[in-house]
Amino acid sequence: MVEFFIAWRHVVERKFQSIFSILGVGIAVTVFVVSLTISNGLNKNMINTLLTMSPHILVKSRKDAFFENYNSVIDSTKGIKEVTAVIPQINSQSILKYKGFAKGVLAKGMTAENVKKDLKLRILNGNNNISELNSVLIGEELSKEMNAKVGQEISLVSAENKEVKLIVRGIFKTGFLDYDSNLVVVPLKTMQIMSERGEVATEVGIITANPQKVDKVFEEVRANLPSKDFGAITWKKLNENLLHAVQFEKYVLIAILSLLLLVASFAVSVILNMIVREKIKDIGILKSIGYTNSNIRKIFTIEGLIIGVLGIVFSMIFSPLVLILLKELFKIYMASGRYYYLDELPLYISSGEISTIYIVTFFIVFISTIYPASRAAKMKPVEALKYE
């Protein structure tokens, strides 16, 4: 293709300007990809941490805080394909006491099987086995605050003023400070005994295969509830304000980063305008030997697209290197213990997002070539040949 050959020659001849334009596009796209990857990773990590102790769907009784027929709720979910676990539990505000220390905590009663199989707790010391009625799991920050270790005995006082002695079986870390400093996990049976209400639960938590697509499962769960005495709510509804804030933050970030692409495309347009001015005589010669306006327009459009594509290729190579470097630097920074909830820099970007970035970049660069390419195409051969 002759137009491509001429466009390539223009790019090669103007090395400094071409490199400047390619770097401008490449750096802008790299910043976009890196920033969005880190932002996505942090948001995903935050949501995963939040869901460590929070079920995807929560079922409660509309009549009483405690309800006996929670097994009927469990049975109603058995035919739902996306449901992976059903967890009856008792949540109760309690007081934890140890060697003169006392603190208000949230006691979460769960079965040993649910804790072991369905609760994604990272155990730092001990284990997550609470099969014995006098077992308790406490968060890392709470253990530091109390100076309590695995194997030691602590006291739990319920809202009904019932006190029970428990042995610390394990110390966990969720990465969510509120959980790790204010939550204890005890056997469901122990909480039932302390409540003196028999085999009851305050809520039934439902875990689904995909928490992001919980709405469809929620409709099935709600339709299958054994009676109208039960109500259900999703984790998205419970954390609606937080999720809206995260989404808004992402939109603002994308809007700001898009300005970088516009600046880079403006630089491409300026460089092409400079080349058009320098190649006026060449344009006149091409037109005098039969090149049409369409041919001239193609040459400068292709020239701009070459710069854009090379910038995108630069970003494809450089973005992973920058992310690897940032991840290693973050590990070094983490060694100082300055961040609590992150063990490493979380990174995530979907193939759809990265494809969209490259397609939009290509489109913006193409738009930036329209004016200089049209300006070159409109030149009259006689005026171009007379240009000094």
Short mmCIF file of C-alpha atoms in Angstrom, two decimals:
data_model
loop_
_atom_site.label_atom_id
_atom_site.label_comp_id
_atom_site.label_asym_id
_atom_site.label_seq_id
_atom_site.Cartn_x
_atom_site.Cartn_y
_atom_site.Cartn_z
CA MET A 1 0.00 0.00 0.00
CA VAL A 2 1.66 3.20 -1.19
CA GLU A 3 -0.14 5.45 1.29
CA PHE A 4 1.16 3.36 4.20
CA PHE A 5 4.73 3.46 2.85
CA ILE A 6 4.64 7.28 2.53
CA ALA A 7 3.10 7.64 6.01
CA TRP A 8 5.77 5.37 7.49
CA ARG A 9 8.52 7.44 5.83
CA HIS A 10 7.09 10.59 7.38
CA VAL A 11 7.09 8.98 10.83
CA VAL A 12 10.69 7.75 10.44
CA GLU A 13 11.97 11.07 9.06
CA ARG A 14 10.56 13.05 11.98
CA LYS A 15 12.16 10.83 14.64
CA PHE A 16 12.08 13.24 17.57
CA GLN A 17 8.49 14.36 17.04
CA SER A 18 7.32 10.81 16.32
CA ILE A 19 8.99 9.39 19.44
CA PHE A 20 7.51 12.24 21.50
CA SER A 21 4.02 11.48 20.20
CA ILE A 22 4.38 7.70 20.66
CA LEU A 23 5.62 8.18 24.23
CA GLY A 24 2.79 10.62 24.92
CA VAL A 25 0.15 8.09 23.85
CA GLY A 26 1.99 5.16 25.46
CA ILE A 27 2.50 6.85 28.83
CA ALA A 28 -1.11 8.12 28.91
CA VAL A 29 -2.48 4.62 28.23
CA THR A 30 -0.03 3.07 30.71
CA VAL A 31 -1.12 5.45 33.47
CA PHE A 32 -4.75 4.67 32.62
CA VAL A 33 -4.24 0.89 32.74
CA VAL A 34 -2.07 0.93 35.89
CA SER A 35 -4.37 3.29 37.81
CA LEU A 36 -7.52 1.38 36.89
CA THR A 37 -5.87 -1.98 37.72
CA ILE A 38 -4.86 -0.81 41.20
CA SER A 39 -8.22 0.87 41.83
CA ASN A 40 -10.10 -2.28 40.76
CA GLY A 41 -7.81 -4.44 42.90
CA LEU A 42 -8.33 -2.31 46.02
CA ASN A 43 -12.11 -2.24 45.52
CA LYS A 44 -12.27 -5.99 44.93
CA ASN A 45 -10.11 -6.65 47.99
CA MET A 46 -12.34 -4.41 50.10
CA ILE A 47 -15.50 -6.22 48.99
CA ASN A 48 -13.93 -9.67 49.51
CA THR A 49 -12.85 -8.62 53.00
CA LEU A 50 -16.32 -7.30 53.75
CA LEU A 51 -17.88 -10.59 52.62
CA THR A 52 -15.56 -12.69 54.79
CA MET A 53 -18.02 -12.51 57.68
CA SER A 54 -21.07 -11.18 55.85
CA PRO A 55 -23.40 -13.58 53.98
CA HIS A 56 -24.50 -12.75 50.44
CA ILE A 57 -28.17 -13.05 51.42
CA LEU A 58 -29.50 -12.58 54.94
CA VAL A 59 -32.82 -14.08 56.10
CA LYS A 60 -34.44 -12.85 59.32
CA SER A 61 -37.78 -13.23 61.07
CA ARG A 62 -40.14 -10.27 60.83
CA LYS A 63 -41.79 -11.15 64.16
CA ASP A 64 -39.05 -11.96 66.64
CA ALA A 65 -35.29 -11.48 66.95
CA PHE A 66 -35.01 -15.23 67.68
CA PHE A 67 -36.84 -17.86 65.64
CA GLU A 68 -37.01 -21.63 66.09
CA ASN A 69 -37.95 -22.85 62.61
CA TYR A 70 -34.69 -21.87 60.89
CA ASN A 71 -34.39 -25.40 59.51
CA SER A 72 -37.39 -24.68 57.28
CA VAL A 73 -35.41 -21.81 55.73
CA ILE A 74 -32.48 -24.16 55.14
CA ASP A 75 -34.77 -26.71 53.48
CA SER A 76 -36.30 -24.03 51.22
CA THR A 77 -32.88 -23.29 49.66
CA LYS A 78 -31.93 -26.87 48.77
CA GLY A 79 -33.27 -26.70 45.20
CA ILE A 80 -31.56 -23.40 44.34
CA LYS A 81 -28.59 -24.09 42.08
CA GLU A 82 -26.37 -21.08 42.89
CA VAL A 83 -26.60 -21.49 46.67
CA THR A 84 -23.34 -22.98 47.99
CA ALA A 85 -23.93 -22.77 51.75
CA VAL A 86 -26.66 -21.97 54.28
CA ILE A 87 -25.45 -20.81 57.70
CA PRO A 88 -27.80 -20.50 60.71
CA GLN A 89 -26.32 -18.13 63.26
CA ILE A 90 -26.93 -16.09 66.38
CA ASN A 91 -25.51 -12.58 66.62
CA SER A 92 -25.51 -10.99 70.04
CA GLN A 93 -23.88 -7.96 71.61
CA SER A 94 -21.79 -9.33 74.48
CA ILE A 95 -18.98 -8.43 76.84
CA LEU A 96 -15.62 -10.17 76.70
CA LYS A 97 -13.58 -10.32 79.92
CA TYR A 98 -9.99 -11.39 80.47
CA LYS A 99 -7.70 -10.63 83.44
CA GLY A 100 -9.50 -7.43 84.43
CA PHE A 101 -9.99 -6.36 80.82
CA ALA A 102 -13.56 -5.96 79.56
CA LYS A 103 -14.80 -4.96 76.14
CA GLY A 104 -18.08 -4.97 74.26
CA VAL A 105 -17.96 -7.30 71.24
CA LEU A 106 -20.26 -8.93 68.73
CA ALA A 107 -20.53 -12.65 69.44
CA LYS A 108 -21.35 -14.68 66.35
CA GLY A 109 -22.63 -18.20 66.99
CA MET A 110 -22.09 -20.67 64.14
CA THR A 111 -21.80 -24.42 63.73
CA ALA A 112 -18.30 -25.91 63.65
CA GLU A 113 -18.97 -27.30 60.17
CA ASN A 114 -19.93 -23.89 58.77
CA VAL A 115 -16.88 -22.24 60.31
CA LYS A 116 -14.54 -24.85 58.91
CA LYS A 117 -16.10 -25.24 55.47
CA ASP A 118 -17.83 -21.98 54.56
CA LEU A 119 -16.19 -19.20 56.57
CA LYS A 120 -13.06 -18.00 54.76
CA LEU A 121 -11.09 -17.06 57.86
CA ARG A 122 -7.32 -16.76 57.76
CA ILE A 123 -6.10 -18.35 60.97
CA LEU A 124 -2.85 -16.83 62.26
CA ASN A 125 -2.50 -19.00 65.36
CA GLY A 126 -4.26 -22.20 66.48
CA ASN A 127 -7.05 -23.55 64.28
CA ASN A 128 -10.67 -22.88 63.34
CA ASN A 129 -12.09 -25.94 65.08
CA ILE A 130 -14.90 -24.92 67.46
CA SER A 131 -16.50 -28.35 67.79
CA GLU A 132 -16.24 -28.15 71.60
CA LEU A 133 -18.84 -25.97 73.32
CA ASN A 134 -16.22 -23.97 75.23
CA SER A 135 -14.38 -22.86 72.07
CA VAL A 136 -13.95 -19.33 70.76
CA LEU A 137 -12.13 -17.66 67.86
CA ILE A 138 -10.99 -14.04 68.27
CA GLY A 139 -9.58 -11.45 65.88
CA GLU A 140 -5.92 -10.49 65.73
CA GLU A 141 -6.43 -6.91 66.94
CA LEU A 142 -8.67 -8.05 69.78
CA SER A 143 -6.07 -10.62 70.88
CA LYS A 144 -3.40 -7.89 70.95
CA GLU A 145 -5.66 -5.52 72.86
CA MET A 146 -6.47 -8.21 75.45
CA ASN A 147 -3.03 -9.81 75.30
CA ALA A 148 -4.81 -13.17 74.98
CA LYS A 149 -3.20 -16.18 73.30
CA VAL A 150 -4.35 -19.55 71.97
CA GLY A 151 -5.21 -21.96 74.79
CA GLN A 152 -6.04 -19.27 77.34
CA GLU A 153 -9.42 -18.96 79.04
CA ILE A 154 -11.65 -15.92 78.62
CA SER A 155 -15.18 -15.07 79.75
CA LEU A 156 -18.12 -14.10 77.56
CA VAL A 157 -21.13 -12.35 79.10
CA SER A 158 -24.27 -12.37 76.94
CA ALA A 159 -26.95 -9.69 76.64
CA GLU A 160 -29.06 -11.85 78.98
CA ASN A 161 -26.25 -11.49 81.58
CA LYS A 162 -25.22 -15.14 81.27
CA GLU A 163 -21.48 -15.74 81.64
CA VAL A 164 -19.55 -18.65 80.16
CA LYS A 165 -15.86 -19.59 80.21
CA LEU A 166 -14.33 -20.19 76.78
CA ILE A 167 -10.95 -21.38 75.52
CA VAL A 168 -9.29 -19.47 72.68
CA ARG A 169 -8.87 -22.06 69.90
CA GLY A 170 -7.67 -19.73 67.18
CA ILE A 171 -6.78 -16.15 66.27
CA PHE A 172 -7.99 -14.96 62.86
CA LYS A 173 -7.42 -12.02 60.56
CA THR A 174 -9.98 -10.88 58.00
CA GLY A 175 -8.22 -7.66 57.01
CA PHE A 176 -11.28 -5.66 58.10
CA LEU A 177 -10.34 -3.81 61.27
CA ASP A 178 -13.87 -3.70 62.68
CA TYR A 179 -14.15 -7.49 62.48
CA ASP A 180 -10.66 -8.18 63.79
CA SER A 181 -11.06 -5.95 66.85
CA ASN A 182 -14.74 -6.40 67.76
CA LEU A 183 -15.84 -9.90 66.73
CA VAL A 184 -15.68 -13.34 68.34
CA VAL A 185 -16.91 -16.62 66.86
CA VAL A 186 -18.36 -19.25 69.19
CA PRO A 187 -20.33 -22.48 68.65
CA LEU A 188 -23.99 -21.98 67.75
CA LYS A 189 -25.00 -24.44 70.48
CA THR A 190 -23.18 -22.35 73.10
CA MET A 191 -25.05 -19.22 72.03
CA GLN A 192 -28.34 -21.13 72.11
CA ILE A 193 -27.63 -22.29 75.66
CA MET A 194 -26.76 -18.73 76.75
CA SER A 195 -29.96 -17.35 75.20
CA GLU A 196 -32.07 -19.97 77.03
CA ARG A 197 -34.50 -20.11 74.12
CA GLY A 198 -33.79 -23.60 72.81
CA GLU A 199 -32.63 -24.32 69.27
CA VAL A 200 -33.04 -20.86 67.80
CA ALA A 201 -31.23 -18.50 65.44
CA THR A 202 -31.32 -14.76 64.91
CA GLU A 203 -30.65 -15.05 61.18
CA VAL A 204 -29.78 -17.45 58.39
CA GLY A 205 -26.92 -16.48 56.08
CA ILE A 206 -26.85 -17.73 52.50
CA ILE A 207 -23.64 -17.94 50.45
CA THR A 208 -23.89 -17.92 46.66
CA ALA A 209 -21.48 -18.95 43.91
CA ASN A 210 -21.13 -15.38 42.63
CA PRO A 211 -21.82 -12.52 45.08
CA GLN A 212 -21.79 -9.97 42.22
CA LYS A 213 -24.76 -11.75 40.59
CA VAL A 214 -26.71 -12.27 43.79
CA ASP A 215 -29.94 -10.56 42.65
CA LYS A 216 -31.24 -13.50 40.60
CA VAL A 217 -30.58 -15.95 43.45
CA PHE A 218 -32.17 -13.51 45.88
CA GLU A 219 -35.44 -13.58 43.94
CA GLU A 220 -35.49 -17.40 44.08
CA VAL A 221 -34.67 -17.42 47.79
CA ARG A 222 -37.39 -14.90 48.55
CA ALA A 223 -39.93 -16.84 46.48
CA ASN A 224 -39.06 -20.09 48.30
CA LEU A 225 -39.19 -18.75 51.87
CA PRO A 226 -41.49 -20.98 53.97
CA SER A 227 -43.73 -18.10 55.12
CA LYS A 228 -44.27 -14.36 54.98
CA ASP A 229 -42.86 -14.15 58.49
CA PHE A 230 -39.38 -14.20 56.98
CA GLY A 231 -37.67 -11.33 55.18
CA ALA A 232 -34.52 -11.40 53.06
CA ILE A 233 -31.96 -8.81 52.03
CA THR A 234 -28.79 -8.94 49.91
CA TRP A 235 -25.31 -7.80 50.90
CA LYS A 236 -25.52 -5.18 48.12
CA LYS A 237 -28.59 -3.60 49.74
CA LEU A 238 -26.95 -3.66 53.17
CA ASN A 239 -23.86 -1.91 51.77
CA GLU A 240 -25.66 0.20 49.18
CA ASN A 241 -24.06 3.52 50.14
CA LEU A 242 -20.57 2.04 50.18
CA LEU A 243 -21.01 0.43 46.76
CA HIS A 244 -22.39 3.66 45.28
CA ALA A 245 -19.37 5.55 46.65
CA VAL A 246 -17.00 2.98 45.13
CA GLN A 247 -18.78 3.19 41.76
CA PHE A 248 -18.74 6.99 41.78
CA GLU A 249 -15.04 6.99 42.64
CA LYS A 250 -14.37 4.74 39.67
CA TYR A 251 -16.30 7.01 37.29
CA VAL A 252 -14.36 10.05 38.54
CA LEU A 253 -11.06 8.20 38.12
CA ILE A 254 -11.93 7.19 34.55
CA ALA A 255 -12.99 10.77 33.72
CA ILE A 256 -9.71 12.19 35.03
CA LEU A 257 -7.58 9.57 33.28
CA SER A 258 -9.47 10.17 30.03
CA LEU A 259 -8.08 13.71 30.05
CA LEU A 260 -4.60 12.20 29.70
CA LEU A 261 -5.68 10.45 26.52
CA LEU A 262 -7.11 13.71 25.18
CA VAL A 263 -3.83 15.52 25.89
CA ALA A 264 -1.89 12.74 24.15
CA SER A 265 -4.19 12.88 21.13
CA PHE A 266 -3.81 16.66 21.03
CA ALA A 267 -0.03 16.15 20.84
CA VAL A 268 -0.52 13.75 17.90
CA SER A 269 -2.68 16.35 16.14
CA VAL A 270 -0.06 19.08 16.68
CA ILE A 271 2.73 16.87 15.32
CA LEU A 272 0.65 15.99 12.24
CA ASN A 273 -0.08 19.68 11.61
CA MET A 274 3.65 20.40 11.74
CA ILE A 275 4.32 17.60 9.26
CA VAL A 276 1.60 18.92 6.94
CA ARG A 277 3.26 22.35 6.94
CA GLU A 278 6.67 20.83 6.20
CA LYS A 279 5.35 18.53 3.46
CA ILE A 280 3.32 21.10 1.52
CA LYS A 281 5.54 20.77 -1.56
CA ASP A 282 5.42 16.99 -1.33
CA ILE A 283 1.63 17.17 -1.17
CA GLY A 284 1.62 19.38 -4.29
CA ILE A 285 3.84 16.91 -6.17
CA LEU A 286 1.64 13.95 -5.16
CA LYS A 287 -1.48 15.78 -6.33
CA SER A 288 0.16 16.81 -9.61
CA ILE A 289 0.89 13.15 -10.46
CA GLY A 290 -2.69 12.09 -9.85
CA TYR A 291 -3.15 11.58 -6.08
CA THR A 292 -6.68 12.48 -5.02
CA ASN A 293 -7.84 14.25 -1.86
CA SER A 294 -8.82 10.83 -0.52
CA ASN A 295 -5.27 9.49 -1.04
CA ILE A 296 -3.70 12.46 0.74
CA ARG A 297 -6.18 12.18 3.58
CA LYS A 298 -5.34 8.47 3.96
CA ILE A 299 -1.60 9.18 4.18
CA PHE A 300 -1.90 11.53 7.17
CA THR A 301 -4.64 9.50 8.81
CA ILE A 302 -2.46 6.37 8.59
CA GLU A 303 0.46 8.36 9.95
CA GLY A 304 -1.51 9.31 13.05
CA LEU A 305 -2.79 5.76 13.49
CA ILE A 306 0.78 4.40 13.27
CA ILE A 307 1.73 6.68 16.16
CA GLY A 308 -1.37 5.60 18.11
CA VAL A 309 -0.83 1.87 17.54
CA LEU A 310 2.86 2.10 18.49
CA GLY A 311 1.82 3.98 21.65
CA ILE A 312 -0.66 1.21 22.50
CA VAL A 313 2.02 -1.46 21.89
CA PHE A 314 4.37 0.51 24.16
CA SER A 315 1.66 0.47 26.85
CA MET A 316 1.07 -3.28 26.44
CA ILE A 317 4.75 -3.89 27.16
CA PHE A 318 5.30 -1.23 29.81
CA SER A 319 2.08 -1.55 31.89
CA PRO A 320 2.84 -5.07 33.25
CA LEU A 321 6.40 -3.98 34.08
CA VAL A 322 5.14 -0.96 36.02
CA LEU A 323 2.60 -3.10 37.91
CA ILE A 324 5.27 -5.68 38.82
CA LEU A 325 7.57 -2.89 40.05
CA LEU A 326 4.80 -1.29 42.12
CA LYS A 327 3.93 -4.66 43.63
CA GLU A 328 7.53 -5.23 44.70
CA LEU A 329 7.86 -1.69 46.07
CA PHE A 330 4.64 -2.20 48.02
CA LYS A 331 6.07 -5.37 49.60
CA ILE A 332 9.08 -3.38 50.78
CA TYR A 333 6.79 -0.65 52.11
CA MET A 334 4.60 -3.26 53.81
CA ALA A 335 7.62 -4.58 55.70
CA SER A 336 7.40 -1.43 57.82
CA GLY A 337 3.91 -2.52 58.95
CA ARG A 338 2.26 0.74 57.92
CA TYR A 339 -0.82 -0.86 56.39
CA TYR A 340 -3.06 -3.17 58.34
CA TYR A 341 -5.56 -4.62 55.94
CA LEU A 342 -3.30 -5.33 52.94
CA ASP A 343 -0.71 -8.10 52.73
CA GLU A 344 0.16 -7.24 49.14
CA LEU A 345 -0.91 -4.77 46.49
CA PRO A 346 -4.13 -6.17 44.96
CA LEU A 347 -4.32 -5.91 41.16
CA TYR A 348 -7.28 -6.63 38.92
CA ILE A 349 -8.49 -5.58 35.50
CA SER A 350 -10.89 -7.45 33.26
CA SER A 351 -10.17 -8.27 29.62
CA GLY A 352 -13.24 -6.21 28.69
CA GLU A 353 -11.92 -3.12 30.48
CA ILE A 354 -8.44 -3.30 28.97
CA SER A 355 -9.87 -3.94 25.49
CA THR A 356 -12.14 -0.92 25.90
CA ILE A 357 -9.18 1.27 26.89
CA TYR A 358 -7.19 0.29 23.79
CA ILE A 359 -10.19 0.62 21.44
CA VAL A 360 -11.09 4.07 22.85
CA THR A 361 -7.45 5.18 22.58
CA PHE A 362 -7.35 4.09 18.94
CA PHE A 363 -10.61 5.94 18.26
CA ILE A 364 -9.42 9.16 19.99
CA VAL A 365 -6.16 9.12 18.04
CA PHE A 366 -8.15 8.59 14.84
CA ILE A 367 -10.30 11.63 15.69
CA SER A 368 -7.15 13.69 16.28
CA THR A 369 -5.96 12.95 12.72
CA ILE A 370 -9.12 14.22 11.02
CA TYR A 371 -8.28 17.95 11.04
CA PRO A 372 -4.63 17.78 9.86
CA ALA A 373 -5.48 15.09 7.28
CA SER A 374 -8.39 17.17 5.91
CA ARG A 375 -6.21 20.27 5.86
CA ALA A 376 -3.60 18.44 3.79
CA ALA A 377 -6.24 17.01 1.43
CA LYS A 378 -7.78 20.43 0.71
CA MET A 379 -4.53 21.95 -0.57
CA LYS A 380 -4.50 22.92 -4.24
CA PRO A 381 -1.57 21.56 -6.27
CA VAL A 382 -0.52 24.95 -7.74
CA GLU A 383 -0.51 26.72 -4.34
CA ALA A 384 1.38 23.83 -2.76
CA LEU A 385 4.08 23.83 -5.45
CA LYS A 386 4.56 27.63 -5.08
CA TYR A 387 5.04 27.32 -1.31
CA GLU A 388 8.47 28.31 -0.03
#
